[in-house]
mmCIF file of C-alpha atoms in Angstrom:
data_model
loop_
_atom_site.group_PDB
_atom_site.id
_atom_site.type_symbol
_atom_site.label_atom_id
_atom_site.label_comp_id
_atom_site.label_asym_id
_atom_site.label_seq_id
_atom_site.Cartn_x
_atom_site.Cartn_y
_atom_site.Cartn_z
ATOM 1 C CA MET X 984 204.713 -139.009 96.127
ATOM 2 C CA GLY X 985 201.435 -137.618 97.410
ATOM 3 C CA ILE X 986 198.808 -138.513 99.953
ATOM 4 C CA VAL X 987 195.433 -139.839 98.813
ATOM 5 C CA LYS X 988 192.649 -139.891 101.343
ATOM 6 C CA ILE X 989 190.284 -142.842 101.072
ATOM 7 C CA SER X 990 187.412 -144.132 103.197
ATOM 8 C CA ASP X 991 188.054 -146.423 106.148
ATOM 9 C CA ASP X 992 186.039 -149.120 104.388
ATOM 10 C CA LEU X 993 188.171 -148.970 101.223
ATOM 11 C CA HIS X 994 191.360 -149.047 103.339
ATOM 12 C CA ASP X 995 190.078 -152.137 105.124
ATOM 13 C CA ASP X 996 189.426 -153.736 101.661
ATOM 14 C CA LEU X 997 192.961 -152.745 100.659
ATOM 15 C CA ARG X 998 194.425 -154.273 103.777
ATOM 16 C CA GLU X 999 192.623 -157.519 103.252
ATOM 17 C CA ALA X 1000 193.439 -157.703 99.509
ATOM 18 C CA SER X 1001 197.134 -156.906 100.251
ATOM 19 C CA ARG X 1002 197.321 -159.644 102.810
ATOM 20 C CA VAL X 1003 195.796 -162.180 100.393
ATOM 21 C CA MET X 1004 197.937 -160.973 97.424
ATOM 22 C CA ALA X 1005 201.112 -160.706 99.461
ATOM 23 C CA ARG X 1006 201.551 -157.061 98.564
ATOM 24 C CA SER X 1007 201.973 -154.002 100.727
ATOM 25 C CA ILE X 1008 198.875 -151.876 101.168
ATOM 26 C CA ASN X 1009 200.469 -149.218 98.944
ATOM 27 C CA ALA X 1010 201.403 -151.798 96.221
ATOM 28 C CA GLN X 1011 197.779 -153.157 96.268
ATOM 29 C CA ALA X 1012 196.404 -149.645 95.947
ATOM 30 C CA GLU X 1013 198.740 -148.895 93.065
ATOM 31 C CA PHE X 1014 197.775 -152.157 91.350
ATOM 32 C CA TRP X 1015 194.082 -151.334 91.590
ATOM 33 C CA ILE X 1016 194.706 -147.832 90.300
ATOM 34 C CA ARG X 1017 196.687 -149.050 87.320
ATOM 35 C CA VAL X 1018 194.108 -151.696 86.446
ATOM 36 C CA GLY X 1019 191.278 -149.258 86.811
ATOM 37 C CA MET X 1020 192.855 -146.629 84.703
ATOM 38 C CA LEU X 1021 193.772 -149.176 81.985
ATOM 39 C CA ALA X 1022 190.264 -150.635 82.086
ATOM 40 C CA GLU X 1023 188.571 -147.264 81.707
ATOM 41 C CA LEU X 1024 190.772 -146.368 78.735
ATOM 42 C CA ASN X 1025 190.701 -149.798 77.142
ATOM 43 C CA PRO X 1026 187.239 -151.243 77.751
ATOM 44 C CA GLN X 1027 187.732 -153.832 75.055
ATOM 45 C CA LEU X 1028 190.359 -155.666 77.094
ATOM 46 C CA SER X 1029 189.498 -158.236 79.698
ATOM 47 C CA TYR X 1030 190.864 -158.139 83.247
ATOM 48 C CA GLN X 1031 193.159 -161.043 82.348
ATOM 49 C CA GLU X 1032 194.528 -159.162 79.361
ATOM 50 C CA LEU X 1033 195.187 -156.110 81.466
ATOM 51 C CA CYS X 1034 196.896 -158.082 84.130
ATOM 52 C CA ARG X 1035 199.043 -159.752 81.459
ATOM 53 C CA LYS X 1036 200.170 -156.337 80.241
ATOM 54 C CA LEU X 1037 201.018 -155.222 83.833
ATOM 55 C CA LEU X 1038 202.917 -158.426 84.505
ATOM 56 C CA LYS X 1039 204.837 -158.185 81.203
ATOM 57 C CA ASN X 1040 205.879 -154.599 81.888
ATOM 58 C CA LYS X 1041 206.264 -154.405 85.664
ATOM 59 C CA SER X 1042 208.626 -151.477 85.589
ATOM 60 C CA THR X 1043 206.898 -149.589 82.846
ATOM 61 C CA THR X 1044 205.112 -146.290 83.574
ATOM 62 C CA LEU X 1045 201.394 -146.125 83.147
ATOM 63 C CA GLN X 1046 201.869 -143.778 80.148
ATOM 64 C CA ASP X 1047 204.135 -146.327 78.491
ATOM 65 C CA LEU X 1048 201.526 -149.028 78.976
ATOM 66 C CA LEU X 1049 198.863 -146.803 77.508
ATOM 67 C CA ASN X 1050 200.916 -146.053 74.471
ATOM 68 C CA GLU X 1051 201.655 -149.759 73.993
ATOM 69 C CA LEU X 1052 197.988 -150.679 74.157
ATOM 70 C CA ASP X 1053 196.904 -148.095 71.644
ATOM 71 C CA PRO X 1054 199.620 -145.602 70.463
ATOM 72 C CA SER X 1055 197.215 -143.740 68.240
ATOM 73 C CA GLU X 1056 194.801 -142.872 70.998
ATOM 74 C CA ASN X 1057 197.397 -142.070 73.719
ATOM 75 C CA PRO X 1058 199.898 -139.542 72.381
ATOM 76 C CA GLY X 1059 202.632 -138.299 74.674
#
């Protein structure tokens, strides 16, 4: 596990989103990171489709999700 430095404003946004979504601040940050990475690598998918993938595979690593979405473009 590492430490990521973020702006105070983004931390405040995380705190508010985590409160609303009933997640810890770290869990909310991880969710946003996963959605963002998946969205950048799969622009053809909607936010709802990305969330369905995340919900369906809660314990799956990000690399496993990427491989499931498009195995030909995500070797490894």
